[in-house]
CSV table of C-alpha atoms in Angstrom, one decimal:
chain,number,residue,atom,x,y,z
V,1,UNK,CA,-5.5,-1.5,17.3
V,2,UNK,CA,-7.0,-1.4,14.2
V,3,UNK,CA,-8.0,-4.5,12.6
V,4,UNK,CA,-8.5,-5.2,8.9
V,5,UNK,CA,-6.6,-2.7,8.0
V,6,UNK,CA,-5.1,-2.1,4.4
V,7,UNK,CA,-1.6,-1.2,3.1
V,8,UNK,CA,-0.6,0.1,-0.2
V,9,UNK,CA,2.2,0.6,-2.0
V,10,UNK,CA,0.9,2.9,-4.9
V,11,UNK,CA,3.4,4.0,-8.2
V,12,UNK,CA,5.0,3.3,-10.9
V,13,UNK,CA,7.0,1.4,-11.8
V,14,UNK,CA,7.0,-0.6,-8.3
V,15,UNK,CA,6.5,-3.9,-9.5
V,16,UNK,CA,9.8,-5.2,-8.7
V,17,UNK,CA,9.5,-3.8,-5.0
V,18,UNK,CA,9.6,-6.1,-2.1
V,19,UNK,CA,7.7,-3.4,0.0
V,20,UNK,CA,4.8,-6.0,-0.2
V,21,UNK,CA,6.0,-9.2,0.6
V,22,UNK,CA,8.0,-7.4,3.3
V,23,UNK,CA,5.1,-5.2,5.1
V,24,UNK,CA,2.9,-8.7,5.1
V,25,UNK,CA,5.3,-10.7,6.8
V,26,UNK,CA,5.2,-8.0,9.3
V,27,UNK,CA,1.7,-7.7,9.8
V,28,UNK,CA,1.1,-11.3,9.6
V,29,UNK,CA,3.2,-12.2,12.5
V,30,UNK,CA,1.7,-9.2,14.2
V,31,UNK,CA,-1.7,-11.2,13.5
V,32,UNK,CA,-4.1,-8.4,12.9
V,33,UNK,CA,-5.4,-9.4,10.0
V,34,UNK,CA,-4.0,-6.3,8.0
V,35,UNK,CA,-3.4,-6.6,4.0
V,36,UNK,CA,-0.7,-5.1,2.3
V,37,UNK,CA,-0.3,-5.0,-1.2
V,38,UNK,CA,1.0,-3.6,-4.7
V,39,UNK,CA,-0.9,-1.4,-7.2
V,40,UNK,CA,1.0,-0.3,-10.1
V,41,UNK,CA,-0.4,2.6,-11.5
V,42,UNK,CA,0.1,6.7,-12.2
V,43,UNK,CA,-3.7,6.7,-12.1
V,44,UNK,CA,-4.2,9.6,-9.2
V,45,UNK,CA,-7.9,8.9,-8.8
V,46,UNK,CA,-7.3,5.2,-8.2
V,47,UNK,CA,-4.3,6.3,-5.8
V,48,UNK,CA,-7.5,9.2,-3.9
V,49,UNK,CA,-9.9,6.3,-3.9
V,50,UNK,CA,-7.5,3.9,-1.6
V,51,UNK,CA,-6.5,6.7,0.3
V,52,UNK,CA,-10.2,7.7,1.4
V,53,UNK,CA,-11.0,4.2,2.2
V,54,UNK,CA,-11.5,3.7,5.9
V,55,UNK,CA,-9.6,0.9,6.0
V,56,UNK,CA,-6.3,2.4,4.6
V,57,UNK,CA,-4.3,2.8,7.9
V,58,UNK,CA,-2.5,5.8,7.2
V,59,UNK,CA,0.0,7.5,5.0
V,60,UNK,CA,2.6,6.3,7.1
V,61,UNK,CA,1.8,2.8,5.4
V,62,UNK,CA,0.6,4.2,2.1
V,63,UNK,CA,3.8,4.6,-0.1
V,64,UNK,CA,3.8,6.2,-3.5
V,65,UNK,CA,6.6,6.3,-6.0
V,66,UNK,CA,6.2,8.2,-9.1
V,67,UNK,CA,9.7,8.3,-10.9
V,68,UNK,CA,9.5,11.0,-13.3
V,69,UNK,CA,9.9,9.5,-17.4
């Protein structure tokens, strides 16, 4: 399993999303020590950065909404 791991729910707008809160509970009961969070942004180089970093676990857990204006 991997430990450490990080989760990311990527777009915008997200900020009323319960994705977060949601996906920690999870993984804190699963007590791996995994952290999920929010990052509101349309910036697609911040979004390439999280998604190279080993500890992203996977685009299975990396969400991205990007509602068109």
């Amino acid at each position: 399993t991997l430990q450490n791991g990080v989760g990311v729910l990527f777009g915008d707008p997200i900020k009323h999303s319960f994705s977060p809160f949601l996906h920690q509970t999870v993984l804190d009961a699963l007590g791996q020590g995994w952290k999920f969070s929010l990052l509101e942004s349309r910036d697609i180089d911040a979004f390439l950065e999280i998604l190279r970093d080993p500890r992203c676990y996977g685009l299975i857990h990396l969400h991205v909404m990007l509602l068109a204006d």
